[in-house]
Short mmCIF file of C-alpha atoms and ligand atoms in Angstrom, two decimals:
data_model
loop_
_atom_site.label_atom_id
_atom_site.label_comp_id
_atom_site.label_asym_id
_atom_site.label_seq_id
_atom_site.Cartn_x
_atom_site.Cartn_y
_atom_site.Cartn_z
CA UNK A 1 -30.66 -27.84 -2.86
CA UNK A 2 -29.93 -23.95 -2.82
CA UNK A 3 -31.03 -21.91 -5.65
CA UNK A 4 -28.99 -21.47 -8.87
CA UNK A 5 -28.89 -18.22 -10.77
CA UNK A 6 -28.98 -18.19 -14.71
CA UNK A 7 -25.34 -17.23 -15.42
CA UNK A 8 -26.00 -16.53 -19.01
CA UNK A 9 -27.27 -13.01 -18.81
CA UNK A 10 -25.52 -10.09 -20.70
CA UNK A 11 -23.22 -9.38 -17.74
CA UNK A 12 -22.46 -5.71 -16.30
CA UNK A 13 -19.24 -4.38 -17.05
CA UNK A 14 -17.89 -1.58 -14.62
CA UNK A 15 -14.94 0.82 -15.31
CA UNK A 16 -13.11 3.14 -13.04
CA UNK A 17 -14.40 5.84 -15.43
CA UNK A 18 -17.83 5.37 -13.78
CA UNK A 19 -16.47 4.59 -9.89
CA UNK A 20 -15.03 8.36 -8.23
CA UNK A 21 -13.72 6.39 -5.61
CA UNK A 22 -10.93 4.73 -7.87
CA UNK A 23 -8.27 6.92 -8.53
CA UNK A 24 -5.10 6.64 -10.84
CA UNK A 25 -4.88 3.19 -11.60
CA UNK A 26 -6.58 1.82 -14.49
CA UNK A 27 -9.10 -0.95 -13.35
CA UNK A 28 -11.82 -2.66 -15.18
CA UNK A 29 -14.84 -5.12 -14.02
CA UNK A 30 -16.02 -7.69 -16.24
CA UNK A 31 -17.18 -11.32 -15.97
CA UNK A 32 -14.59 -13.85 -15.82
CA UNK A 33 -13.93 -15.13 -19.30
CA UNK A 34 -13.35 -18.30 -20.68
CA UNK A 35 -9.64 -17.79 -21.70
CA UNK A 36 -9.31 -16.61 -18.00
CA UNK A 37 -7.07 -18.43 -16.02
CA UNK A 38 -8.13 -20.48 -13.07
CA UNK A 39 -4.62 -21.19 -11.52
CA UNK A 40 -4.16 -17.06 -11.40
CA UNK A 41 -7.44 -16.74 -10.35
CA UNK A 42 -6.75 -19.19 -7.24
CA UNK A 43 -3.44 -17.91 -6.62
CA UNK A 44 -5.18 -14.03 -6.41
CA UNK A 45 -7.37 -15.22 -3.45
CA UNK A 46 -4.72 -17.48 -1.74
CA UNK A 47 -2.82 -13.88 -1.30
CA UNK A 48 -5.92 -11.91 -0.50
CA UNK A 49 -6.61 -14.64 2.29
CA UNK A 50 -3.40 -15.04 3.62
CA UNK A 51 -4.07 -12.15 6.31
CA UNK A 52 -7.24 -13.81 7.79
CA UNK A 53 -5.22 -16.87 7.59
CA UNK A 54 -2.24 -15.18 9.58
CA UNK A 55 -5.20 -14.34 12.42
CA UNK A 56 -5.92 -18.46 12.37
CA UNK A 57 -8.62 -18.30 10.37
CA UNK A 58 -9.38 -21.05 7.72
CA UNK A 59 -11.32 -19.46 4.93
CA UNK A 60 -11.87 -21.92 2.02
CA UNK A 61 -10.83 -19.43 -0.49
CA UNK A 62 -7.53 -19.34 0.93
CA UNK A 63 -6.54 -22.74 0.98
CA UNK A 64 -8.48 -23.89 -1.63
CA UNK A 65 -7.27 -26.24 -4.80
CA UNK A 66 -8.02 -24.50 -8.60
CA UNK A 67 -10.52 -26.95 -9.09
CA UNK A 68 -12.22 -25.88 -6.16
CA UNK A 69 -11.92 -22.53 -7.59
CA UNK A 70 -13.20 -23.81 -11.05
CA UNK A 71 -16.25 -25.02 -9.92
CA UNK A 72 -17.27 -21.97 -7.27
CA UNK A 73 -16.38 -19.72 -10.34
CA UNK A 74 -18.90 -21.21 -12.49
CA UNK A 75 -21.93 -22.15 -10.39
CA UNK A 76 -22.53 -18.37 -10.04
CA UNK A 77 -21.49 -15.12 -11.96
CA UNK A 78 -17.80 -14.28 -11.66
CA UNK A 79 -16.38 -11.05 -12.00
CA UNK A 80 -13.08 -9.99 -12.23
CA UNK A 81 -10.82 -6.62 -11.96
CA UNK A 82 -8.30 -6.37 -14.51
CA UNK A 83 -5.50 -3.85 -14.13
CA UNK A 84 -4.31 -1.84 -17.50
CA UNK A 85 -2.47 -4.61 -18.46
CA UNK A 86 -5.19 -6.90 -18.14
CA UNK A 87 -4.02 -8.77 -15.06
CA UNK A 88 -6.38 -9.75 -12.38
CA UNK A 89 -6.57 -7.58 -9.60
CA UNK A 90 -9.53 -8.59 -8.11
CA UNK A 91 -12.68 -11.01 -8.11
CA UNK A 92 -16.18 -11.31 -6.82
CA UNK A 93 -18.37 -14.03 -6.90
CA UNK A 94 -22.43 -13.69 -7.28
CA UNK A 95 -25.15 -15.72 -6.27
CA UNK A 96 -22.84 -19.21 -5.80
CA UNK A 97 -24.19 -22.57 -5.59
CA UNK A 98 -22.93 -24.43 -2.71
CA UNK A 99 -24.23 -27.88 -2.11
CA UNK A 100 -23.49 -27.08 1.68
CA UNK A 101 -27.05 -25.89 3.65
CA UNK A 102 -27.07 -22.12 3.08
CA UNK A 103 -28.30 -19.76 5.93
CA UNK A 104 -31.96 -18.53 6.08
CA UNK A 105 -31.19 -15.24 4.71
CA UNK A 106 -29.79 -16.35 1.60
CA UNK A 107 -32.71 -18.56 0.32
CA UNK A 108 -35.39 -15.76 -0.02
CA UNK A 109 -36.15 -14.65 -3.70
CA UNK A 110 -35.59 -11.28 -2.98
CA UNK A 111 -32.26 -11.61 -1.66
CA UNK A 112 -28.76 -11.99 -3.96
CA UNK A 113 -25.89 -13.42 -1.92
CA UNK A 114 -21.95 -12.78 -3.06
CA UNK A 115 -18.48 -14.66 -1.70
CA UNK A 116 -15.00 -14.60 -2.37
CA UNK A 117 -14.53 -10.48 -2.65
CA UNK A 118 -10.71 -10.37 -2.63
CA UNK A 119 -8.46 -8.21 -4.06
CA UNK A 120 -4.66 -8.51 -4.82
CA UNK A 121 -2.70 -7.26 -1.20
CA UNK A 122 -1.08 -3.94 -2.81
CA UNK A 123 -3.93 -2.33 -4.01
CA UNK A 124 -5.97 -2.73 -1.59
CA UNK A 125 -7.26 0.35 0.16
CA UNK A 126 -7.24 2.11 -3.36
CA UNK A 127 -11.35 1.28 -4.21
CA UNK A 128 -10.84 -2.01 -6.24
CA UNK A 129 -13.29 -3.90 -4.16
CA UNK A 130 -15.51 -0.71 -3.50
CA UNK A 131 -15.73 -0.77 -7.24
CA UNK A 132 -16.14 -4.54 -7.38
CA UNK A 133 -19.02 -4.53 -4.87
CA UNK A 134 -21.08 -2.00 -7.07
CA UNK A 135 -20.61 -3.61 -9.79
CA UNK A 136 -22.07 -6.80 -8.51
CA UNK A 137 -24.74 -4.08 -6.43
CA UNK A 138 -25.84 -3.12 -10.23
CA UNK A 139 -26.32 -6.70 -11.52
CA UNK A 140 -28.58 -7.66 -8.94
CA UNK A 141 -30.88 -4.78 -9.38
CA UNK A 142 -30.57 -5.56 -12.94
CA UNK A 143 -31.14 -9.57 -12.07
CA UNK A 144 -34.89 -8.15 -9.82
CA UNK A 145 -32.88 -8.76 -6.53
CA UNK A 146 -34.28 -5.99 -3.52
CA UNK A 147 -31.36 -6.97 -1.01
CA UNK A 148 -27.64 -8.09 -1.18
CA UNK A 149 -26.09 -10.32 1.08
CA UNK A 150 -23.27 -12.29 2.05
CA UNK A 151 -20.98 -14.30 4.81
CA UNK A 152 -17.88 -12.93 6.36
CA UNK A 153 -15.33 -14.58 8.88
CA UNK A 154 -16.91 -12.94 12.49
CA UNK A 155 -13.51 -12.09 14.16
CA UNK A 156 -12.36 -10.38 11.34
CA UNK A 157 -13.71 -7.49 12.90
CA UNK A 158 -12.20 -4.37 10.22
CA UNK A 159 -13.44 -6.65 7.72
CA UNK A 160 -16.55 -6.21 9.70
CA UNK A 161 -16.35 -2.55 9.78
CA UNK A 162 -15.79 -2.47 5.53
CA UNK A 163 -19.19 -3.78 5.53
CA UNK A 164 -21.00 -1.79 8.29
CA UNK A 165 -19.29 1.50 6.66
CA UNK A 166 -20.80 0.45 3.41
CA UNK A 167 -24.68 -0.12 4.97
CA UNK A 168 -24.27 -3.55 5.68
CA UNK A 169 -25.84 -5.04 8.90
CA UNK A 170 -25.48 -8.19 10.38
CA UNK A 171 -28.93 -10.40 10.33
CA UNK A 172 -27.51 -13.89 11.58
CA UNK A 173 -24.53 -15.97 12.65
CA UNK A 174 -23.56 -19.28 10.65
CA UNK A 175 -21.21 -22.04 10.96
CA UNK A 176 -19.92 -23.26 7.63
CA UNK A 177 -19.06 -26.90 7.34
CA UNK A 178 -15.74 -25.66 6.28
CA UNK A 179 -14.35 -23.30 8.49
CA UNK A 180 -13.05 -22.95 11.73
CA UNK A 181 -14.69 -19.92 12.88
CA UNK A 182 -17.92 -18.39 13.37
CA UNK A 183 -19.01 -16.38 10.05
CA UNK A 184 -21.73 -13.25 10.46
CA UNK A 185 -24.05 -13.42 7.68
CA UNK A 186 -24.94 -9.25 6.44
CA UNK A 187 -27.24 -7.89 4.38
CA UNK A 188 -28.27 -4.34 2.31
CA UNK A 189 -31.25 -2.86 0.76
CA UNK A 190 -29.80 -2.44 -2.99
C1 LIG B 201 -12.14 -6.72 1.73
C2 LIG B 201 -11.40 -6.32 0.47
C3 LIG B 201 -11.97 -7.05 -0.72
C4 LIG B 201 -11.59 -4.81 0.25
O1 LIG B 201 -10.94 -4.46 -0.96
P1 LIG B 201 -10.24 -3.02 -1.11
O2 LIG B 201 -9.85 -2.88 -2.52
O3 LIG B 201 -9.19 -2.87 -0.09
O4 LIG B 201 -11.50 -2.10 -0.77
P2 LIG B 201 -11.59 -0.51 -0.88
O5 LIG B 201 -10.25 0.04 -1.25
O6 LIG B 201 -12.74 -0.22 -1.74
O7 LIG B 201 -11.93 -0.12 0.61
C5 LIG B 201 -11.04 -0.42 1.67
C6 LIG B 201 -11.30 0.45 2.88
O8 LIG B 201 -10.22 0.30 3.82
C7 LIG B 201 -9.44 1.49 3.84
N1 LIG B 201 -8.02 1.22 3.80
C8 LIG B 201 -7.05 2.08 4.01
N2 LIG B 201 -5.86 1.53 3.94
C9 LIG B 201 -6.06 0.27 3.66
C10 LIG B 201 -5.20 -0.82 3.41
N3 LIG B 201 -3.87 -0.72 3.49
N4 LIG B 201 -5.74 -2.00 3.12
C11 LIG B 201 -7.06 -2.14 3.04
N5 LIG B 201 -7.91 -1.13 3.25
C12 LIG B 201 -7.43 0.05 3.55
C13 LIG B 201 -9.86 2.21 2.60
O9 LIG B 201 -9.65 3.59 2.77
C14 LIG B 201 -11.32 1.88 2.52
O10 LIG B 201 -12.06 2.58 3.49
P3 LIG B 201 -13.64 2.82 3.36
O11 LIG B 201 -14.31 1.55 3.78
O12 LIG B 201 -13.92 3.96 4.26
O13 LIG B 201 -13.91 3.10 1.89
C15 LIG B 201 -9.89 -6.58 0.57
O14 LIG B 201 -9.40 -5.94 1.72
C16 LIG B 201 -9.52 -8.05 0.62
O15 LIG B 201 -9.26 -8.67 -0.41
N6 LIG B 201 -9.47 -8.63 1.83
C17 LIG B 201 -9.08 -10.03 2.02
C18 LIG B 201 -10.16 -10.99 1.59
C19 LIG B 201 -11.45 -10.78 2.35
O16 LIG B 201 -11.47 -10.68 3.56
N7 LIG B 201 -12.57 -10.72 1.59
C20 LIG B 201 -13.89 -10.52 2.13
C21 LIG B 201 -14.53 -11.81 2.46
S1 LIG B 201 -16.19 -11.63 3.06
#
């Protein structure tokens, strides 16, 4: 049984006042909420996967059902970006509980682990998921966690470079039951 976080914690919130890298629009991190909804939630990640399902990839988060969604979302801390008018933009998952086995890497007690980064097609390339990344960077220091890691789809290879650019390095290789292809697992000092 992999390790489950305590989601309860005062979570961080992050605004593009505090993140130089995000630019005109107005975007906001905060933990999913309650009133959030789940179908919009799944639909934001079916999008954001639909390119590394156009290379014939099968990544969960883009195929899979909102209760799916509804129970990744709440066995770890959720955040969302929220545009000026509130909309989701964006999501990031922390430290989820999976029943599958998790790789090595993820298990140590020094090490937080995040999935299903995606942000909404047209913004991308504008900082949403720079800005979701250190907000979930921040928690886990907050949380005692030396290291940040997580799994990425191996022949997505710019996907590979967004991570390498941002001091990530690749520790392991790991099959999900799940998926199709080959996922690299990476990891950062935080
Ligand atoms: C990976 C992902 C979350 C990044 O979000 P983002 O908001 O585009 O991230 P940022 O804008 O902070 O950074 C994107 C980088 O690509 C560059 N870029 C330029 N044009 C771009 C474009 N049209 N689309 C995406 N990135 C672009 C940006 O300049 C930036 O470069 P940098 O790494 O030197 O900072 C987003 O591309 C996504 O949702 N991908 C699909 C889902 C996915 O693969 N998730 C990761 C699973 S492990």
């Amino acid at each position: 049984m992999n390790r489950i976080q305590d989601t309860r914690q005062t979570p961080i919130e992050m605004t593009t006042a505090e993140s130089p890298a995000i630019p005109k629009t107005d975007i906001r991190v905060r933990a999913l909420a309650r009133e959030d909804s789940i179908d919009a939630l799944t639909s934001l990640l079916h999008r954001a996967y639909r390119a590394q399902v156009g290379m014939g990839l099968n990544p969960l988060a883009g195929r899979q059902p909102v209760d799916v969604t509804r129970r990744r979302a709440t066995s770890g801390e959720c955040f969302v970006a929220c545009d000026g008018r509130g909309e989701m933009v964006g999501t990031v998952l922390l430290n989820e509980h999976e029943d599958a086995r998790f790789p090595d890497l993820f298990l140590l007690p020094d090490v937080a682990h995040f999935s299903l980064l995606a942000v909404e097609p047209d913004l991308q390339g504008a900082g949403v998921g720079g800005l979701l990344l250190d907000a979930i960077t921040e928690r886990a220091r907050r949380l005692g966690f030396a290291r940040l890691a997580c799994s990425m789809a191996e022949p997505d290879t710019q996907l590979g470079d967004f991570y390498l650019r941002r001091g990530y390095e690749i520790v392991e290789y790991w099959q999900w039951p799940y998926t199709n292809y080959r996922s690299a697992i990476l990891c950062k000092a935080i």
